[in-house]
Structure formats: C-alpha cells, structure tokens
mmCIF file of C-alpha atoms in Angstrom:
data_model
loop_
_atom_site.group_PDB
_atom_site.id
_atom_site.type_symbol
_atom_site.label_atom_id
_atom_site.label_comp_id
_atom_site.label_asym_id
_atom_site.label_seq_id
_atom_site.Cartn_x
_atom_site.Cartn_y
_atom_site.Cartn_z
ATOM 1 C CA MET R 1 13.665 -0.781 -16.269
ATOM 2 C CA ILE R 2 15.387 2.982 -15.948
ATOM 3 C CA VAL R 3 16.841 3.825 -12.391
ATOM 4 C CA ASN R 4 17.911 7.159 -10.911
ATOM 5 C CA VAL R 5 21.584 6.920 -10.018
ATOM 6 C CA GLU R 6 20.968 8.661 -6.752
ATOM 7 C CA GLU R 7 18.607 5.750 -5.876
ATOM 8 C CA LEU R 8 21.086 2.868 -7.087
ATOM 9 C CA LYS R 9 22.546 0.620 -4.560
ATOM 10 C CA ALA R 10 25.466 -1.972 -5.085
ATOM 11 C CA GLY R 11 24.517 -5.210 -6.653
ATOM 12 C CA SER R 12 22.242 -3.602 -9.344
ATOM 13 C CA ILE R 13 23.174 -5.329 -12.616
ATOM 14 C CA LEU R 14 23.659 -2.852 -15.623
ATOM 15 C CA ALA R 15 21.411 -3.557 -18.685
ATOM 16 C CA GLU R 16 23.082 -1.686 -21.506
ATOM 17 C CA ASP R 17 26.636 -0.115 -22.051
ATOM 18 C CA ILE R 18 26.973 3.339 -20.541
ATOM 19 C CA TYR R 19 28.586 5.904 -22.893
ATOM 20 C CA MET R 20 29.730 9.569 -22.244
ATOM 21 C CA ARG R 21 30.858 11.009 -25.386
ATOM 22 C CA THR R 22 33.381 8.155 -25.882
ATOM 23 C CA ASN R 23 33.660 5.543 -28.600
ATOM 24 C CA ARG R 24 33.973 2.991 -25.665
ATOM 25 C CA PRO R 25 31.696 2.466 -22.820
ATOM 26 C CA ILE R 26 32.671 3.650 -19.232
ATOM 27 C CA ILE R 27 30.831 0.653 -18.033
ATOM 28 C CA THR R 28 29.753 -2.462 -19.986
ATOM 29 C CA ALA R 29 26.275 -4.161 -19.924
ATOM 30 C CA LYS R 30 25.898 -6.728 -17.267
ATOM 31 C CA THR R 31 28.392 -5.358 -14.812
ATOM 32 C CA VAL R 32 27.368 -5.998 -11.360
ATOM 33 C CA LEU R 33 27.394 -2.567 -9.865
ATOM 34 C CA ALA R 34 29.784 -1.803 -6.941
ATOM 35 C CA GLU R 35 29.966 1.351 -4.967
ATOM 36 C CA GLU R 36 33.073 2.389 -6.974
ATOM 37 C CA HIS R 37 30.741 2.026 -10.283
ATOM 38 C CA ILE R 38 28.065 4.176 -8.684
ATOM 39 C CA LYS R 39 30.819 7.080 -7.952
ATOM 40 C CA ILE R 40 31.894 6.928 -11.663
ATOM 41 C CA LEU R 41 28.489 7.439 -12.852
ATOM 42 C CA LYS R 42 27.927 10.230 -10.557
ATOM 43 C CA ALA R 43 31.151 11.736 -11.562
ATOM 44 C CA PHE R 44 30.167 11.500 -15.229
ATOM 45 C CA LEU R 45 26.975 13.425 -14.065
ATOM 46 C CA VAL R 46 24.808 10.500 -15.467
ATOM 47 C CA GLU R 47 21.381 10.715 -13.861
ATOM 48 C CA LYS R 48 19.518 7.615 -15.101
ATOM 49 C CA ILE R 49 20.539 4.119 -16.272
ATOM 50 C CA PRO R 50 18.841 0.820 -17.471
ATOM 51 C CA VAL R 51 19.221 -1.881 -14.807
ATOM 52 C CA GLN R 52 17.913 -5.589 -14.925
ATOM 53 C CA ASN R 53 14.754 -6.060 -12.694
ATOM 54 C CA THR R 54 16.555 -8.352 -10.448
ATOM 55 C CA GLN R 55 19.579 -7.634 -8.184
ATOM 56 C CA ILE R 56 22.649 -10.114 -7.767
ATOM 57 C CA ASP R 57 20.922 -11.297 -4.333
ATOM 58 C CA GLY R 58 17.863 -12.368 -6.079
ATOM 59 C CA THR R 59 15.770 -9.377 -4.788
ATOM 60 C CA LYS R 60 13.550 -7.481 -7.137
ATOM 61 C CA MET R 61 14.201 -3.930 -7.715
ATOM 62 C CA ASN R 62 12.070 -1.224 -5.767
ATOM 63 C CA GLN R 63 10.051 0.178 -8.609
ATOM 64 C CA SER R 64 8.942 3.227 -6.352
ATOM 65 C CA ASN R 65 11.977 5.356 -7.861
ATOM 66 C CA THR R 66 12.148 3.722 -11.286
ATOM 67 C CA SER R 67 10.339 3.705 -14.681
ATOM 68 C CA ILE R 68 9.894 0.866 -17.174
ATOM 69 C CA HIS R 69 12.362 0.720 -19.898
ATOM 70 C CA ASN R 70 10.364 0.365 -22.867
ATOM 71 C CA LYS R 71 13.412 -0.511 -25.635
ATOM 72 C CA GLY R 72 13.884 -3.893 -24.060
ATOM 73 C CA GLU R 73 16.766 -4.984 -22.357
ATOM 74 C CA LYS R 74 20.025 -5.601 -24.022
ATOM 75 C CA GLY R 75 22.636 -8.303 -22.639
ATOM 76 C CA ILE R 76 21.299 -11.242 -20.633
ATOM 77 C CA LYS R 77 17.496 -11.779 -21.272
ATOM 78 C CA SER R 78 15.846 -10.634 -18.041
ATOM 79 C CA ASP R 79 13.701 -13.687 -17.668
ATOM 80 C CA PHE R 80 16.785 -15.996 -17.786
ATOM 81 C CA ILE R 81 18.814 -13.827 -15.258
ATOM 82 C CA ASP R 82 15.831 -13.363 -12.965
ATOM 83 C CA LEU R 83 15.503 -17.215 -13.248
ATOM 84 C CA PHE R 84 19.312 -18.059 -12.406
ATOM 85 C CA LEU R 85 19.637 -15.511 -9.548
ATOM 86 C CA HIS R 86 16.386 -16.986 -7.957
ATOM 87 C CA THR R 87 17.454 -20.632 -8.387
ATOM 88 C CA VAL R 88 20.684 -19.550 -6.711
ATOM 89 C CA GLN R 89 18.957 -18.068 -3.813
ATOM 90 C CA LEU R 90 17.039 -21.494 -3.325
ATOM 91 C CA TYR R 91 20.040 -23.321 -3.705
ATOM 92 C CA LYS R 92 21.609 -20.974 -1.053
ATOM 93 C CA LYS R 93 18.814 -21.797 1.385
ATOM 94 C CA GLU R 94 19.390 -25.829 1.018
ATOM 95 C CA PHE R 95 23.514 -25.150 1.371
ATOM 96 C CA ILE R 96 22.956 -23.214 4.835
ATOM 97 C CA SER R 97 20.619 -26.283 5.875
ATOM 98 C CA TRP R 98 23.355 -28.632 5.104
ATOM 99 C CA GLN R 99 25.909 -26.584 7.243
ATOM 100 C CA SER R 100 23.458 -26.941 9.971
ATOM 101 C CA GLY R 101 23.410 -30.469 9.966
ATOM 102 C CA LEU R 102 20.202 -31.284 7.640
ATOM 103 C CA SER R 103 20.355 -34.195 5.248
ATOM 104 C CA VAL R 104 20.387 -33.225 1.306
ATOM 105 C CA ASN R 105 17.041 -33.394 -0.016
ATOM 106 C CA ILE R 106 17.466 -34.905 -3.495
ATOM 107 C CA ALA R 107 13.861 -34.029 -4.632
ATOM 108 C CA ASN R 108 14.224 -30.448 -3.625
ATOM 109 C CA ILE R 109 17.556 -29.930 -5.699
ATOM 110 C CA ARG R 110 15.682 -31.706 -8.781
ATOM 111 C CA ASN R 111 12.716 -29.189 -8.554
ATOM 112 C CA ILE R 112 15.254 -25.988 -8.160
ATOM 113 C CA LEU R 113 16.913 -27.110 -11.257
ATOM 114 C CA LEU R 114 14.263 -28.231 -13.457
ATOM 115 C CA PRO R 115 13.092 -24.578 -14.575
ATOM 116 C CA LEU R 116 16.651 -23.745 -15.659
ATOM 117 C CA LEU R 117 16.899 -26.960 -17.503
ATOM 118 C CA GLU R 118 13.752 -26.351 -19.373
ATOM 119 C CA GLN R 119 15.243 -23.114 -20.530
ATOM 120 C CA LEU R 120 18.357 -25.088 -22.128
ATOM 121 C CA LYS R 121 15.622 -26.963 -24.361
ATOM 122 C CA ASP R 122 15.389 -23.794 -26.210
ATOM 123 C CA GLY R 123 19.114 -23.494 -27.029
ATOM 124 C CA SER R 124 19.782 -20.744 -24.250
ATOM 125 C CA THR R 125 23.193 -19.373 -24.852
ATOM 126 C CA GLU R 126 22.914 -16.698 -22.113
ATOM 127 C CA ILE R 127 24.684 -19.122 -19.639
ATOM 128 C CA PHE R 128 27.946 -17.934 -21.182
ATOM 129 C CA SER R 129 27.235 -14.653 -19.957
ATOM 130 C CA LEU R 130 26.773 -15.459 -16.252
ATOM 131 C CA TYR R 131 30.405 -15.043 -15.605
ATOM 132 C CA HIS R 132 29.435 -11.219 -15.485
ATOM 133 C CA LEU R 133 27.333 -11.871 -12.486
ATOM 134 C CA SER R 134 30.050 -13.640 -10.517
ATOM 135 C CA ASN R 135 30.114 -12.286 -7.031
ATOM 136 C CA LYS R 136 32.762 -12.852 -4.471
ATOM 137 C CA LYS R 137 30.365 -13.261 -1.706
ATOM 138 C CA GLU R 138 27.647 -15.489 -3.539
ATOM 139 C CA TYR R 139 30.253 -17.576 -5.511
ATOM 140 C CA ILE R 140 29.955 -20.855 -3.899
ATOM 141 C CA TYR R 141 26.114 -20.832 -4.380
ATOM 142 C CA GLN R 142 26.434 -19.474 -7.996
ATOM 143 C CA HIS R 143 29.224 -22.073 -8.853
ATOM 144 C CA SER R 144 26.923 -25.053 -8.066
ATOM 145 C CA ILE R 145 24.059 -23.752 -10.255
ATOM 146 C CA ALA R 146 26.070 -22.670 -13.106
ATOM 147 C CA VAL R 147 28.316 -25.933 -13.123
ATOM 148 C CA ALA R 148 24.838 -27.838 -13.344
ATOM 149 C CA ILE R 149 23.455 -25.651 -16.275
ATOM 150 C CA ILE R 150 26.791 -26.019 -18.210
ATOM 151 C CA SER R 151 27.094 -29.754 -17.249
ATOM 152 C CA ALA R 152 23.675 -30.208 -18.827
ATOM 153 C CA LEU R 153 24.288 -28.091 -21.985
ATOM 154 C CA ILE R 154 27.510 -30.253 -22.719
ATOM 155 C CA ALA R 155 25.349 -33.449 -22.194
ATOM 156 C CA GLN R 156 22.909 -31.930 -24.711
ATOM 157 C CA LYS R 157 25.728 -31.140 -27.032
ATOM 158 C CA LEU R 158 26.762 -35.023 -26.781
ATOM 159 C CA ASN R 159 23.176 -35.925 -27.475
ATOM 160 C CA TYR R 160 22.408 -37.407 -24.095
ATOM 161 C CA ASN R 161 18.935 -38.308 -23.531
ATOM 162 C CA TYR R 162 16.731 -35.839 -21.263
ATOM 163 C CA ARG R 163 16.850 -38.278 -18.105
ATOM 164 C CA ASP R 164 20.484 -38.528 -18.289
ATOM 165 C CA THR R 165 20.922 -34.880 -18.720
ATOM 166 C CA ILE R 166 19.015 -34.097 -15.447
ATOM 167 C CA GLN R 167 21.237 -36.605 -13.802
ATOM 168 C CA VAL R 168 24.442 -34.941 -15.270
ATOM 169 C CA ALA R 169 22.936 -31.542 -13.839
ATOM 170 C CA LEU R 170 22.125 -32.855 -10.406
ATOM 171 C CA ALA R 171 25.731 -34.312 -10.129
ATOM 172 C CA GLY R 172 27.083 -30.948 -11.288
ATOM 173 C CA CYS R 173 24.876 -29.315 -8.666
ATOM 174 C CA LEU R 174 25.681 -31.413 -5.703
ATOM 175 C CA SER R 175 29.270 -31.882 -6.515
ATOM 176 C CA ASP R 176 30.268 -28.987 -4.220
ATOM 177 C CA ALA R 177 27.519 -30.257 -1.385
ATOM 178 C CA GLY R 178 30.590 -31.394 0.798
ATOM 179 C CA MET R 179 31.670 -27.892 0.908
ATOM 180 C CA ALA R 180 29.062 -27.220 3.741
ATOM 181 C CA LYS R 181 31.291 -29.330 5.922
ATOM 182 C CA ILE R 182 34.393 -27.191 5.154
ATOM 183 C CA GLU R 183 35.203 -24.641 7.796
ATOM 184 C CA GLN R 184 33.580 -21.337 6.656
ATOM 185 C CA ARG R 185 36.832 -19.472 7.100
ATOM 186 C CA LEU R 186 38.369 -21.240 4.436
ATOM 187 C CA LEU R 187 35.168 -20.770 2.155
ATOM 188 C CA HIS R 188 35.529 -17.113 2.335
ATOM 189 C CA LYS R 189 39.185 -16.479 2.580
ATOM 190 C CA THR R 190 40.589 -13.849 0.376
ATOM 191 C CA GLU R 191 43.862 -14.957 -0.203
ATOM 192 C CA PRO R 192 45.007 -18.347 -1.930
ATOM 193 C CA LEU R 193 44.707 -21.308 0.176
ATOM 194 C CA THR R 194 48.096 -22.875 1.843
ATOM 195 C CA GLU R 195 48.745 -26.357 0.885
ATOM 196 C CA GLU R 196 47.526 -27.420 4.212
ATOM 197 C CA GLU R 197 44.156 -25.311 3.739
ATOM 198 C CA PHE R 198 43.607 -26.759 0.239
ATOM 199 C CA ASN R 199 44.131 -30.480 1.345
ATOM 200 C CA GLU R 200 41.302 -29.694 3.731
ATOM 201 C CA VAL R 201 39.023 -28.281 0.884
ATOM 202 C CA LYS R 202 39.847 -31.446 -1.217
ATOM 203 C CA LYS R 203 37.896 -33.517 1.371
ATOM 204 C CA HIS R 204 34.738 -32.079 0.184
ATOM 205 C CA THR R 205 34.633 -34.811 -2.540
ATOM 206 C CA ARG R 206 34.275 -37.427 0.169
ATOM 207 C CA TYR R 207 31.901 -35.204 2.449
ATOM 208 C CA SER R 208 29.592 -34.927 -0.523
ATOM 209 C CA LEU R 209 29.332 -38.473 -1.155
ATOM 210 C CA GLU R 210 28.633 -39.200 2.600
ATOM 211 C CA MET R 211 26.030 -36.467 2.635
ATOM 212 C CA ILE R 212 24.150 -37.674 -0.472
ATOM 213 C CA PRO R 213 21.914 -40.635 0.251
ATOM 214 C CA GLU R 214 20.950 -43.445 -2.165
ATOM 215 C CA HIS R 215 17.605 -42.143 -3.876
ATOM 216 C CA THR R 216 15.356 -43.454 -6.738
ATOM 217 C CA LEU R 217 16.039 -39.773 -8.139
ATOM 218 C CA LEU R 218 19.728 -40.457 -8.407
ATOM 219 C CA LYS R 219 21.424 -42.892 -10.245
ATOM 220 C CA ASN R 220 24.584 -44.792 -8.784
ATOM 221 C CA GLU R 221 26.567 -43.418 -11.574
ATOM 222 C CA THR R 222 25.661 -39.819 -10.483
ATOM 223 C CA ARG R 223 26.792 -40.314 -6.993
ATOM 224 C CA LEU R 224 30.036 -41.788 -8.428
ATOM 225 C CA ALA R 225 30.342 -38.642 -10.635
ATOM 226 C CA ILE R 226 29.890 -36.394 -7.511
ATOM 227 C CA PHE R 227 32.844 -38.191 -6.024
ATOM 228 C CA GLN R 228 35.227 -38.198 -9.092
ATOM 229 C CA HIS R 229 34.527 -34.721 -10.276
ATOM 230 C CA HIS R 230 37.905 -33.689 -9.409
ATOM 231 C CA GLU R 231 39.722 -36.462 -11.139
ATOM 232 C CA ARG R 232 41.587 -35.888 -14.304
ATOM 233 C CA ILE R 233 42.196 -38.260 -16.990
ATOM 234 C CA ASP R 234 46.172 -37.983 -16.563
ATOM 235 C CA GLY R 235 45.884 -39.355 -13.122
ATOM 236 C CA SER R 236 46.783 -35.803 -11.693
ATOM 237 C CA GLY R 237 43.175 -35.222 -9.791
ATOM 238 C CA TYR R 238 41.814 -36.173 -6.566
ATOM 239 C CA PRO R 239 40.589 -37.918 -4.349
ATOM 240 C CA MET R 240 41.820 -41.350 -5.878
ATOM 241 C CA GLY R 241 44.008 -40.133 -8.826
ATOM 242 C CA ASN R 242 42.279 -42.199 -11.172
ATOM 243 C CA VAL R 243 43.108 -42.017 -14.827
ATOM 244 C CA ASP R 244 40.961 -42.138 -17.920
ATOM 245 C CA THR R 245 39.276 -45.510 -17.980
ATOM 246 C CA LYS R 246 38.396 -45.381 -14.296
ATOM 247 C CA ILE R 247 36.583 -42.258 -14.244
ATOM 248 C CA HIS R 248 32.803 -42.243 -15.254
ATOM 249 C CA VAL R 249 31.842 -40.026 -18.184
ATOM 250 C CA PHE R 250 29.497 -38.119 -15.982
ATOM 251 C CA ALA R 251 32.377 -36.953 -13.924
ATOM 252 C CA LYS R 252 34.283 -35.945 -16.792
ATOM 253 C CA ILE R 253 31.790 -33.696 -17.916
ATOM 254 C CA ILE R 254 31.263 -32.149 -14.440
ATOM 255 C CA ALA R 255 35.293 -31.810 -14.452
ATOM 256 C CA VAL R 256 35.151 -29.519 -17.635
ATOM 257 C CA ALA R 257 31.843 -27.610 -16.506
ATOM 258 C CA ASP R 258 33.418 -26.806 -12.842
ATOM 259 C CA THR R 259 36.817 -25.753 -14.195
ATOM 260 C CA PHE R 260 35.470 -23.425 -16.999
ATOM 261 C CA HIS R 261 32.974 -21.511 -14.637
ATOM 262 C CA ALA R 262 35.871 -21.381 -11.857
ATOM 263 C CA MET R 263 38.142 -19.901 -14.349
ATOM 264 C CA THR R 264 35.692 -17.455 -15.815
ATOM 265 C CA SER R 265 34.433 -16.037 -12.401
ATOM 266 C CA GLU R 266 35.192 -13.556 -10.163
ATOM 267 C CA ARG R 267 36.675 -15.050 -6.800
ATOM 268 C CA LEU R 268 37.841 -13.769 -3.545
ATOM 269 C CA TYR R 269 41.526 -13.634 -4.769
ATOM 270 C CA ARG R 270 41.066 -13.714 -8.464
ATOM 271 C CA LYS R 271 39.322 -11.752 -11.511
ATOM 272 C CA LYS R 272 36.781 -13.037 -13.891
ATOM 273 C CA HIS R 273 37.958 -13.860 -17.575
ATOM 274 C CA SER R 274 36.201 -13.947 -20.762
ATOM 275 C CA PRO R 275 34.882 -17.486 -21.802
ATOM 276 C CA PHE R 276 36.808 -17.509 -24.879
ATOM 277 C CA ARG R 277 40.056 -16.984 -23.352
ATOM 278 C CA VAL R 278 39.299 -19.732 -20.793
ATOM 279 C CA ILE R 279 38.487 -22.157 -23.384
ATOM 280 C CA GLU R 280 41.618 -21.397 -25.028
ATOM 281 C CA GLN R 281 43.465 -22.048 -21.657
ATOM 282 C CA MET R 282 41.891 -25.143 -21.139
ATOM 283 C CA HIS R 283 42.957 -26.300 -24.530
ATOM 284 C CA GLN R 284 46.462 -25.315 -24.038
ATOM 285 C CA ASP R 285 47.492 -25.032 -20.533
ATOM 286 C CA HIS R 286 45.301 -28.012 -19.294
ATOM 287 C CA PHE R 287 45.956 -30.302 -22.177
ATOM 288 C CA GLY R 288 46.028 -34.123 -21.165
ATOM 289 C CA LYS R 289 43.750 -33.368 -18.150
ATOM 290 C CA PHE R 290 40.155 -33.150 -19.903
ATOM 291 C CA ASP R 291 38.402 -35.593 -22.244
ATOM 292 C CA LEU R 292 38.873 -33.825 -25.537
ATOM 293 C CA THR R 293 35.357 -34.781 -27.025
ATOM 294 C CA ILE R 294 33.719 -33.205 -24.076
ATOM 295 C CA LEU R 295 35.935 -29.950 -24.068
ATOM 296 C CA GLN R 296 35.250 -29.619 -27.769
ATOM 297 C CA ALA R 297 31.454 -30.064 -26.935
ATOM 298 C CA LEU R 298 31.626 -27.003 -24.501
ATOM 299 C CA SER R 299 33.703 -25.204 -27.018
ATOM 300 C CA ASN R 300 31.178 -25.424 -29.952
ATOM 301 C CA ALA R 301 28.417 -24.318 -27.605
ATOM 302 C CA ILE R 302 30.403 -21.279 -26.653
ATOM 303 C CA THR R 303 31.321 -20.358 -30.158
ATOM 304 C CA GLN R 304 28.131 -20.343 -31.841
ATOM 305 C CA PHE R 305 28.349 -17.074 -33.399
ATOM 306 C CA THR R 306 28.345 -16.802 -37.135
ATOM 307 C CA THR R 307 29.264 -14.522 -39.870
ATOM 308 C CA GLY R 308 27.921 -10.988 -39.260
ATOM 309 C CA SER R 309 27.710 -11.599 -35.331
ATOM 310 C CA LYS R 310 28.671 -8.575 -33.474
ATOM 311 C CA VAL R 311 31.443 -9.252 -30.530
ATOM 312 C CA ARG R 312 33.306 -7.197 -27.972
ATOM 313 C CA LEU R 313 36.999 -7.545 -27.946
ATOM 314 C CA SER R 314 39.271 -7.427 -24.847
ATOM 315 C CA ASN R 315 40.420 -4.036 -25.754
ATOM 316 C CA GLY R 316 36.806 -2.836 -25.643
ATOM 317 C CA GLU R 317 36.292 -2.262 -29.265
ATOM 318 C CA LYS R 318 33.317 -3.808 -31.137
ATOM 319 C CA ALA R 319 33.682 -5.779 -34.165
ATOM 320 C CA GLU R 320 31.940 -7.829 -36.607
ATOM 321 C CA VAL R 321 32.783 -11.560 -37.451
ATOM 322 C CA LEU R 322 33.932 -12.064 -40.952
ATOM 323 C CA PHE R 323 35.110 -15.367 -41.469
ATOM 324 C CA ILE R 324 35.674 -18.645 -38.756
ATOM 325 C CA GLU R 325 38.293 -21.102 -39.355
ATOM 326 C CA GLY R 326 36.952 -24.381 -38.005
ATOM 327 C CA ASN R 327 40.060 -25.295 -35.854
ATOM 328 C CA VAL R 328 40.414 -22.012 -34.173
ATOM 329 C CA SER R 329 36.861 -20.881 -33.819
ATOM 330 C CA THR R 330 37.689 -18.711 -30.742
ATOM 331 C CA ARG R 331 39.761 -16.351 -33.007
ATOM 332 C CA PRO R 332 37.774 -15.519 -36.221
ATOM 333 C CA LEU R 333 38.722 -12.741 -38.816
ATOM 334 C CA VAL R 334 36.763 -9.664 -37.530
ATOM 335 C CA LYS R 335 36.032 -6.223 -38.652
ATOM 336 C CA ILE R 336 36.474 -3.204 -36.304
ATOM 337 C CA ILE R 337 33.044 -1.450 -36.431
ATOM 338 C CA GLU R 338 34.685 1.942 -35.360
ATOM 339 C CA ASN R 339 37.203 2.192 -38.431
ATOM 340 C CA GLU R 340 36.302 -0.900 -40.330
ATOM 341 C CA MET R 341 39.880 -2.341 -39.793
ATOM 342 C CA ILE R 342 40.199 -6.109 -40.596
ATOM 343 C CA LEU R 343 41.865 -8.096 -37.687
ATOM 344 C CA ASP R 344 43.085 -11.732 -37.618
ATOM 345 C CA LEU R 345 42.686 -12.702 -34.181
ATOM 346 C CA GLU R 346 44.583 -15.862 -34.776
ATOM 347 C CA LYS R 347 47.741 -13.444 -35.588
ATOM 348 C CA ASN R 348 46.790 -10.970 -32.948
ATOM 349 C CA ARG R 349 47.274 -13.113 -29.696
ATOM 350 C CA HIS R 350 47.251 -10.330 -27.353
ATOM 351 C CA LEU R 351 43.339 -9.766 -28.194
ATOM 352 C CA PHE R 352 40.432 -11.949 -27.612
ATOM 353 C CA ILE R 353 36.806 -12.264 -27.721
ATOM 354 C CA ASP R 354 35.360 -10.807 -24.492
ATOM 355 C CA GLU R 355 31.712 -11.681 -25.489
ATOM 356 C CA ILE R 356 29.121 -11.805 -27.943
ATOM 357 C CA LEU R 357 26.892 -8.805 -28.412
ATOM 358 C CA GLU R 358 24.574 -9.803 -31.135
ATOM 359 C CA TYR R 359 24.176 -13.222 -33.095
#
C-alpha cells in the first residue's frame, strides 16, 4: 500500500527501493523505517512511499491515510511477512507468560508454528530476507520463531519426514524458552555482556529443560536437543562441553540455525549482516564447530539463485548472475547491470551478495 510520508510511523516496513535521481536507492526495500529514515525521506521531499501491510510489531497499517498499491509489493511476500510478524507476537505473549511463572504449553507453541511450517512446504525462500526485519527490541521473540523455521527448512533439505521436521521446529522455537528466567536487564543490555553476565545467560539451556515438560507432542530427543543446542562438535560449547558423537542431530541443526540467525540479525550491540556473508563466516571462522552436512544444507537453501538471477551487492549495485561455481556458490560470476561490467566475486573478496532481488 502507498502511505503519505507525513503519516509514516517508525516500524513501518518499506516495500520497494526508493530512488531519487540516483542509480542506487536512498533506502532499500525491506528496511524497517526508523525516525532517521523518515527524516531522510522528508529531506528528499518524498511525498508517498509503498510499505508492507503490517508493521514490525505485528499491527496492521491504518488505511485511513493510505491507498492500495496495485503494482504488487516487491521484496518479502506480504502474506509471509504478515504471518511471520503475527507469529512473533503470539510467541511474545507466551514468553511473557513464562516470565510471570506460567508453564510452557507445548500444544500452543505447536499451533503457533504450524501455519509457518505449511509455508515451507511450498519451498518458501523468503525466510532468508527476515534479517531485514530484525528489530532490537523484538529480537528475542523474532529469534525464536526464525530459528524454528530455519531449523525446519534445514530438516527438509536433509529429507526429514514431516513429523520430525515439526519436532526440529519445536526444539528450535523452545531452545531459548529459558531466557524467560534470565534477568531482563541482561536481555536488553545495549553493550556486550561481561564474562560474569554471559555465564548467567548460559544457564538458559538448563532453565529451558526444566521449564519444558514431558509431553506426547514432544519427543525425548527434542527435549535433549533443546538442552544441547549450544554444544559444538569440537567440544567448545556448553552446558556440558560434549563432542560430536554425544550431541543429538536435532541439536546440531538448531546450533546452525541459531548461530546463522543471530549473526545476520541486528542486535542491541551489533548491526545485521548479509546471509551470504554469514554463511561464508560460518564455514571459515567457525570451522570445526558445526556439522558440515547440516551447514551445507543451509548453504544450499540460501544459494538457490540460478543463472540470470538478479542480486544486490554489498556496495548497493544490482547485478545479474552469469555463472555459479559449485564449491563457491556464494561468490558467482556476475554482471553489473548499470555498466555491464563482469565481476568475479571470488576474486573480489571485498564485495559479497547482500540479497537476491529476483530469481
């Protein structure tokens, strides 16, 4: 829908790139608009912009001062983003209830997740654009839902049946349930945690296991995965420091999904990063910590672009994918659309793909 800039509120989500006599957008699609973005739009005398139907807090846009955008929204599909943001708000209510001392209702969590999992059946790839929606204040709630669906997607890529895929998603969603027992000051701290504070936060894996009851909808392996999701196959993780063979495969999946979303997301003390750059970092900087088969499954899911796909590079330029080398799929040969320059991203390591614009 089209919204008057004068009526914009922080938290609206931009549906299309905004250009002002420039080859590069002044603000890119999927940006969660803050007050500074609105000031930029006003400074450029932009009168109206296209936004998603739902704001970052899950509320619907007030249509009294808007008109329907008939061209169709670009970027994240509106039905998917609406569903994701709505699911986050449902989970947030559950989390707040845990903070007040109520027990975890497994059936509620399962029912919250199922609609999103149904979207994955259609091969939805929009989940790799969710990092654009990362919001400092809502991070802890967004993270749990994102980890659930990323874990489920990995399970699908590993050819898990639907029942086990649901179990992996439940484990991913509930892996941080124990954060409800952590002091809120630490959850919303704007600077990196001290060693003492981090040790306190690490207790959330035990709290999660204590909070989550045995249930017919939850396998014992799923509860174990919730407890183990911060273990690493080289023994460097917590809470037990287990190595490869002592870590359940569900936990290994969640470990990859959890780290991936955390590294892509905007945090209270860290900016968001491109999923393509994060995948490279996980392969290189975290080598030996994650199961390579699982990490490759996630990598394959992300790099589903093909020859002819349109992408945006980290310098803001749009490019067309010309050739993909199998073992460096995040760094294909591309052609810059503006000047038709051919660029090998493998040889130009200072650049990387920021996002896929068109398959």
